[in-house]
Amino acid sequence: MMFKRASFIVLLTGSMYAGAEPLTGEAELGFVQTGGNTETSNINAKLSLVKEDKNWKYEGKLTGLGSSSEDPETGEDNTTAEKYTAELKADRKLDERSFLYGLSTYEDDRFSGFDYQVTAGLGYGFKAIADDTRTLTLEVGPGYRDNAVEGADDEGEVTIRLGEKFDWKFSETAELNQYVI
């Protein structure tokens, strides 16, 4: 628990020095409900915020996912998926293409066997492609994850983070975003 608070405070404190640059963001909300032999409903939500200035880029992301289906015999709703995540990331720009980053994530997945998982890491990022319409960013770095196991002692482990982000704006109204982490 101490690790979770410390990593969150470090990134939150860093974001206070962002200056007066504008805040940009994206929000997503999806809902699907099906009927027939089985009644199911799925909902997902995502909020991403970015603040960038000359030397720093700050990113925050919140996501939620839920799914349920109706038991055909009892008519009761059964939750089949429930997951929440939060991520804070701060990039210190070294030049036009490279940066160092600090990252903290929190994940609470009701069906994972963990009460929660918290990760903190540091690393290096490089923009392999950076033109007017396309950007390919690669990231690598070590980290540490605290796994709060349901009904057992917490487990800690060292991690390696490999990340890729590809953005392609192929028209004024259409954009492709791909993230692999």
PDB file of C-alpha atoms in Angstrom:
ATOM      1  CA  MET A   1       0.000   0.000   0.000  1.00  0.00           C
ATOM      2  CA  MET A   2       2.868   2.353   0.798  1.00  0.00           C
ATOM      3  CA  PHE A   3       4.358   1.713  -2.668  1.00  0.00           C
ATOM      4  CA  LYS A   4       1.067   2.645  -4.355  1.00  0.00           C
ATOM      5  CA  ARG A   5       0.779   5.962  -2.526  1.00  0.00           C
ATOM      6  CA  ALA A   6       4.414   6.888  -3.102  1.00  0.00           C
ATOM      7  CA  SER A   7       4.328   6.294  -6.859  1.00  0.00           C
ATOM      8  CA  PHE A   8       1.072   8.243  -7.232  1.00  0.00           C
ATOM      9  CA  ILE A   9       2.409  11.194  -5.206  1.00  0.00           C
ATOM     10  CA  VAL A  10       5.625  11.391  -7.262  1.00  0.00           C
ATOM     11  CA  LEU A  11       3.774  11.715 -10.583  1.00  0.00           C
ATOM     12  CA  LEU A  12       1.069  13.971  -9.157  1.00  0.00           C
ATOM     13  CA  THR A  13       3.675  16.339  -7.701  1.00  0.00           C
ATOM     14  CA  GLY A  14       5.506  16.470 -11.029  1.00  0.00           C
ATOM     15  CA  SER A  15       2.322  17.425 -12.850  1.00  0.00           C
ATOM     16  CA  MET A  16       1.862  20.526 -10.692  1.00  0.00           C
ATOM     17  CA  TYR A  17       4.787  22.140 -12.515  1.00  0.00           C
ATOM     18  CA  ALA A  18       3.213  21.797 -15.946  1.00  0.00           C
ATOM     19  CA  GLY A  19       2.653  25.523 -16.408  1.00  0.00           C
ATOM     20  CA  ALA A  20      -0.186  27.235 -18.224  1.00  0.00           C
ATOM     21  CA  GLU A  21      -0.223  25.143 -21.415  1.00  0.00           C
ATOM     22  CA  PRO A  22      -3.646  23.890 -22.586  1.00  0.00           C
ATOM     23  CA  LEU A  23      -5.077  20.577 -21.474  1.00  0.00           C
ATOM     24  CA  THR A  24      -6.316  18.237 -24.224  1.00  0.00           C
ATOM     25  CA  GLY A  25      -8.264  15.050 -23.874  1.00  0.00           C
ATOM     26  CA  GLU A  26     -10.464  12.332 -25.267  1.00  0.00           C
ATOM     27  CA  ALA A  27     -13.488  10.587 -23.815  1.00  0.00           C
ATOM     28  CA  GLU A  28     -15.086   7.348 -24.958  1.00  0.00           C
ATOM     29  CA  LEU A  29     -18.259   5.600 -23.899  1.00  0.00           C
ATOM     30  CA  GLY A  30     -19.606   2.368 -25.329  1.00  0.00           C
ATOM     31  CA  PHE A  31     -22.675   0.287 -24.524  1.00  0.00           C
ATOM     32  CA  VAL A  32     -23.951  -2.919 -26.139  1.00  0.00           C
ATOM     33  CA  GLN A  33     -27.050  -4.807 -25.101  1.00  0.00           C
ATOM     34  CA  THR A  34     -28.181  -8.026 -26.757  1.00  0.00           C
ATOM     35  CA  GLY A  35     -31.310 -10.098 -26.358  1.00  0.00           C
ATOM     36  CA  GLY A  36     -32.629 -13.416 -27.506  1.00  0.00           C
ATOM     37  CA  ASN A  37     -31.690 -16.707 -25.919  1.00  0.00           C
ATOM     38  CA  THR A  38     -29.327 -14.823 -23.604  1.00  0.00           C
ATOM     39  CA  GLU A  39     -29.585 -11.255 -22.318  1.00  0.00           C
ATOM     40  CA  THR A  40     -26.196  -9.529 -22.047  1.00  0.00           C
ATOM     41  CA  SER A  41     -24.971  -5.984 -21.577  1.00  0.00           C
ATOM     42  CA  ASN A  42     -21.484  -4.503 -21.892  1.00  0.00           C
ATOM     43  CA  ILE A  43     -20.281  -1.025 -21.031  1.00  0.00           C
ATOM     44  CA  ASN A  44     -16.867   0.595 -21.342  1.00  0.00           C
ATOM     45  CA  ALA A  45     -15.590   4.083 -20.656  1.00  0.00           C
ATOM     46  CA  LYS A  46     -12.264   5.830 -21.101  1.00  0.00           C
ATOM     47  CA  LEU A  47     -10.963   9.297 -20.285  1.00  0.00           C
ATOM     48  CA  SER A  48      -7.510  10.438 -21.415  1.00  0.00           C
ATOM     49  CA  LEU A  49      -5.976  13.832 -20.608  1.00  0.00           C
ATOM     50  CA  VAL A  50      -2.694  15.259 -21.920  1.00  0.00           C
ATOM     51  CA  LYS A  51      -0.823  18.401 -20.899  1.00  0.00           C
ATOM     52  CA  GLU A  52       2.349  19.335 -22.748  1.00  0.00           C
ATOM     53  CA  ASP A  53       4.852  22.153 -22.594  1.00  0.00           C
ATOM     54  CA  LYS A  54       8.361  22.764 -23.895  1.00  0.00           C
ATOM     55  CA  ASN A  55      10.122  20.234 -21.629  1.00  0.00           C
ATOM     56  CA  TRP A  56       7.397  17.961 -20.235  1.00  0.00           C
ATOM     57  CA  LYS A  57       4.421  15.896 -21.354  1.00  0.00           C
ATOM     58  CA  TYR A  58       1.917  14.621 -18.767  1.00  0.00           C
ATOM     59  CA  GLU A  59      -0.679  11.958 -19.498  1.00  0.00           C
ATOM     60  CA  GLY A  60      -3.488  10.579 -17.364  1.00  0.00           C
ATOM     61  CA  LYS A  61      -5.902   7.830 -18.281  1.00  0.00           C
ATOM     62  CA  LEU A  62      -8.934   6.285 -16.562  1.00  0.00           C
ATOM     63  CA  THR A  63     -10.784   3.261 -17.948  1.00  0.00           C
ATOM     64  CA  GLY A  64     -13.668   1.100 -16.851  1.00  0.00           C
ATOM     65  CA  LEU A  65     -15.217  -2.057 -18.281  1.00  0.00           C
ATOM     66  CA  GLY A  66     -18.279  -3.958 -17.158  1.00  0.00           C
ATOM     67  CA  SER A  67     -20.247  -6.874 -18.523  1.00  0.00           C
ATOM     68  CA  SER A  68     -23.217  -8.840 -17.267  1.00  0.00           C
ATOM     69  CA  SER A  69     -25.533 -11.551 -18.477  1.00  0.00           C
ATOM     70  CA  GLU A  70     -28.896 -12.738 -17.305  1.00  0.00           C
ATOM     71  CA  ASP A  71     -29.153 -16.219 -15.825  1.00  0.00           C
ATOM     72  CA  PRO A  72     -31.852 -17.874 -17.989  1.00  0.00           C
ATOM     73  CA  GLU A  73     -33.133 -19.988 -15.092  1.00  0.00           C
ATOM     74  CA  THR A  74     -33.349 -17.372 -12.322  1.00  0.00           C
ATOM     75  CA  GLY A  75     -33.580 -14.152 -14.356  1.00  0.00           C
ATOM     76  CA  GLU A  76     -30.854 -12.574 -12.171  1.00  0.00           C
ATOM     77  CA  ASP A  77     -28.052 -10.465 -13.623  1.00  0.00           C
ATOM     78  CA  ASN A  78     -24.586 -11.982 -13.162  1.00  0.00           C
ATOM     79  CA  THR A  79     -21.549  -9.747 -13.503  1.00  0.00           C
ATOM     80  CA  THR A  80     -19.068 -11.423 -15.864  1.00  0.00           C
ATOM     81  CA  ALA A  81     -16.441  -8.654 -16.141  1.00  0.00           C
ATOM     82  CA  GLU A  82     -15.558  -5.620 -14.041  1.00  0.00           C
ATOM     83  CA  LYS A  83     -12.241  -3.825 -14.455  1.00  0.00           C
ATOM     84  CA  TYR A  84     -10.967  -0.337 -13.602  1.00  0.00           C
ATOM     85  CA  THR A  85      -7.571   1.156 -14.434  1.00  0.00           C
ATOM     86  CA  ALA A  86      -5.775   4.436 -13.777  1.00  0.00           C
ATOM     87  CA  GLU A  87      -2.482   5.501 -15.318  1.00  0.00           C
ATOM     88  CA  LEU A  88      -0.263   8.542 -14.820  1.00  0.00           C
ATOM     89  CA  LYS A  89       2.795   9.175 -16.987  1.00  0.00           C
ATOM     90  CA  ALA A  90       5.310  12.026 -17.130  1.00  0.00           C
ATOM     91  CA  ASP A  91       7.787  12.379 -20.024  1.00  0.00           C
ATOM     92  CA  ARG A  92      10.877  14.576 -19.749  1.00  0.00           C
ATOM     93  CA  LYS A  93      11.856  15.571 -23.277  1.00  0.00           C
ATOM     94  CA  LEU A  94      15.548  15.209 -24.083  1.00  0.00           C
ATOM     95  CA  ASP A  95      15.295  16.410 -27.701  1.00  0.00           C
ATOM     96  CA  GLU A  96      12.803  16.326 -30.596  1.00  0.00           C
ATOM     97  CA  ARG A  97      12.633  12.509 -30.668  1.00  0.00           C
ATOM     98  CA  SER A  98      13.742  11.084 -27.320  1.00  0.00           C
ATOM     99  CA  PHE A  99      12.520  11.305 -23.727  1.00  0.00           C
ATOM    100  CA  LEU A 100      12.731   9.756 -20.275  1.00  0.00           C
ATOM    101  CA  TYR A 101       9.501   8.757 -18.551  1.00  0.00           C
ATOM    102  CA  GLY A 102       8.045   7.869 -15.182  1.00  0.00           C
ATOM    103  CA  LEU A 103       4.875   5.794 -15.073  1.00  0.00           C
ATOM    104  CA  SER A 104       2.447   4.638 -12.400  1.00  0.00           C
ATOM    105  CA  THR A 105      -0.558   2.360 -13.006  1.00  0.00           C
ATOM    106  CA  TYR A 106      -3.346   0.956 -10.855  1.00  0.00           C
ATOM    107  CA  GLU A 107      -5.569  -1.942 -11.932  1.00  0.00           C
ATOM    108  CA  ASP A 108      -8.568  -3.407 -10.147  1.00  0.00           C
ATOM    109  CA  ASP A 109      -9.995  -6.420 -11.999  1.00  0.00           C
ATOM    110  CA  ARG A 110     -12.685  -8.237 -10.048  1.00  0.00           C
ATOM    111  CA  PHE A 111     -12.045 -11.478 -11.959  1.00  0.00           C
ATOM    112  CA  SER A 112      -8.216 -11.538 -11.948  1.00  0.00           C
ATOM    113  CA  GLY A 113      -7.494 -13.176  -8.582  1.00  0.00           C
ATOM    114  CA  PHE A 114      -5.905  -9.957  -7.303  1.00  0.00           C
ATOM    115  CA  ASP A 115      -7.451  -7.318  -5.066  1.00  0.00           C
ATOM    116  CA  TYR A 116      -5.455  -4.830  -7.174  1.00  0.00           C
ATOM    117  CA  GLN A 117      -2.139  -4.428  -8.991  1.00  0.00           C
ATOM    118  CA  VAL A 118       0.062  -1.324  -8.839  1.00  0.00           C
ATOM    119  CA  THR A 119       3.053  -0.716 -11.103  1.00  0.00           C
ATOM    120  CA  ALA A 120       5.685   2.023 -11.178  1.00  0.00           C
ATOM    121  CA  GLY A 121       8.448   2.306 -13.723  1.00  0.00           C
ATOM    122  CA  LEU A 122      11.037   4.493 -15.394  1.00  0.00           C
ATOM    123  CA  GLY A 123      12.275   4.270 -18.933  1.00  0.00           C
ATOM    124  CA  TYR A 124      13.435   5.679 -22.236  1.00  0.00           C
ATOM    125  CA  GLY A 125      11.272   6.503 -25.249  1.00  0.00           C
ATOM    126  CA  PHE A 126      12.156   7.245 -28.863  1.00  0.00           C
ATOM    127  CA  LYS A 127      10.020   8.507 -31.774  1.00  0.00           C
ATOM    128  CA  ALA A 128      11.154   6.257 -34.624  1.00  0.00           C
ATOM    129  CA  ILE A 129       8.752   7.975 -37.056  1.00  0.00           C
ATOM    130  CA  ALA A 130       7.707  11.589 -36.547  1.00  0.00           C
ATOM    131  CA  ASP A 131       6.172  13.416 -39.494  1.00  0.00           C
ATOM    132  CA  ASP A 132       3.054  15.516 -40.088  1.00  0.00           C
ATOM    133  CA  THR A 133       0.653  12.551 -40.302  1.00  0.00           C
ATOM    134  CA  ARG A 134       2.360   9.612 -38.566  1.00  0.00           C
ATOM    135  CA  THR A 135       4.153   8.993 -35.281  1.00  0.00           C
ATOM    136  CA  LEU A 136       5.668   5.720 -34.072  1.00  0.00           C
ATOM    137  CA  THR A 137       6.978   5.843 -30.505  1.00  0.00           C
ATOM    138  CA  LEU A 138       8.903   2.970 -28.862  1.00  0.00           C
ATOM    139  CA  GLU A 139       9.482   2.692 -25.089  1.00  0.00           C
ATOM    140  CA  VAL A 140      11.505   0.423 -22.817  1.00  0.00           C
ATOM    141  CA  GLY A 141      12.249   0.484 -19.102  1.00  0.00           C
ATOM    142  CA  PRO A 142      12.349  -1.384 -15.788  1.00  0.00           C
ATOM    143  CA  GLY A 143       9.609  -1.253 -13.209  1.00  0.00           C
ATOM    144  CA  TYR A 144       8.178  -2.819 -10.087  1.00  0.00           C
ATOM    145  CA  ARG A 145       4.709  -4.293  -9.608  1.00  0.00           C
ATOM    146  CA  ASP A 146       2.885  -4.893  -6.330  1.00  0.00           C
ATOM    147  CA  ASN A 147       0.235  -7.624  -6.624  1.00  0.00           C
ATOM    148  CA  ALA A 148      -2.338  -7.675  -3.823  1.00  0.00           C
ATOM    149  CA  VAL A 149      -3.380 -11.327  -3.980  1.00  0.00           C
ATOM    150  CA  GLU A 150      -6.888 -12.123  -2.752  1.00  0.00           C
ATOM    151  CA  GLY A 151      -6.668 -13.950   0.577  1.00  0.00           C
ATOM    152  CA  ALA A 152      -2.843 -14.054   0.649  1.00  0.00           C
ATOM    153  CA  ASP A 153       0.234 -11.888   1.211  1.00  0.00           C
ATOM    154  CA  ASP A 154       1.100  -9.252  -1.363  1.00  0.00           C
ATOM    155  CA  GLU A 155       3.637 -10.212  -4.006  1.00  0.00           C
ATOM    156  CA  GLY A 156       6.195  -7.867  -5.506  1.00  0.00           C
ATOM    157  CA  GLU A 157       8.045  -8.385  -8.769  1.00  0.00           C
ATOM    158  CA  VAL A 158      10.464  -6.605 -11.064  1.00  0.00           C
ATOM    159  CA  THR A 159       9.086  -5.902 -14.539  1.00  0.00           C
ATOM    160  CA  ILE A 160      10.330  -4.826 -17.946  1.00  0.00           C
ATOM    161  CA  ARG A 161       8.033  -2.557 -19.937  1.00  0.00           C
ATOM    162  CA  LEU A 162       8.118  -2.616 -23.715  1.00  0.00           C
ATOM    163  CA  GLY A 163       5.715  -0.217 -25.367  1.00  0.00           C
ATOM    164  CA  GLU A 164       4.697   0.911 -28.824  1.00  0.00           C
ATOM    165  CA  LYS A 165       2.321   3.690 -29.847  1.00  0.00           C
ATOM    166  CA  PHE A 166       1.398   4.385 -33.457  1.00  0.00           C
ATOM    167  CA  ASP A 167      -0.729   7.372 -34.502  1.00  0.00           C
ATOM    168  CA  TRP A 168      -1.756   8.023 -38.100  1.00  0.00           C
ATOM    169  CA  LYS A 169      -3.921  10.989 -39.039  1.00  0.00           C
ATOM    170  CA  PHE A 170      -4.968  10.121 -42.580  1.00  0.00           C
ATOM    171  CA  SER A 171      -7.562  12.887 -42.999  1.00  0.00           C
ATOM    172  CA  GLU A 172      -8.998  15.895 -41.155  1.00  0.00           C
ATOM    173  CA  THR A 173     -11.717  13.747 -39.603  1.00  0.00           C
ATOM    174  CA  ALA A 174     -10.121  10.303 -39.279  1.00  0.00           C
ATOM    175  CA  GLU A 175      -7.239   9.008 -37.192  1.00  0.00           C
ATOM    176  CA  LEU A 176      -5.856   5.570 -36.312  1.00  0.00           C
ATOM    177  CA  ASN A 177      -4.329   4.999 -32.848  1.00  0.00           C
ATOM    178  CA  GLN A 178      -2.631   1.754 -31.857  1.00  0.00           C
ATOM    179  CA  TYR A 179      -1.084   1.066 -28.452  1.00  0.00           C
ATOM    180  CA  VAL A 180       0.805  -2.067 -27.427  1.00  0.00           C
ATOM    181  CA  ILE A 181       2.177  -2.127 -23.898  1.00  0.00           C
TER     182      ILE A 181
END
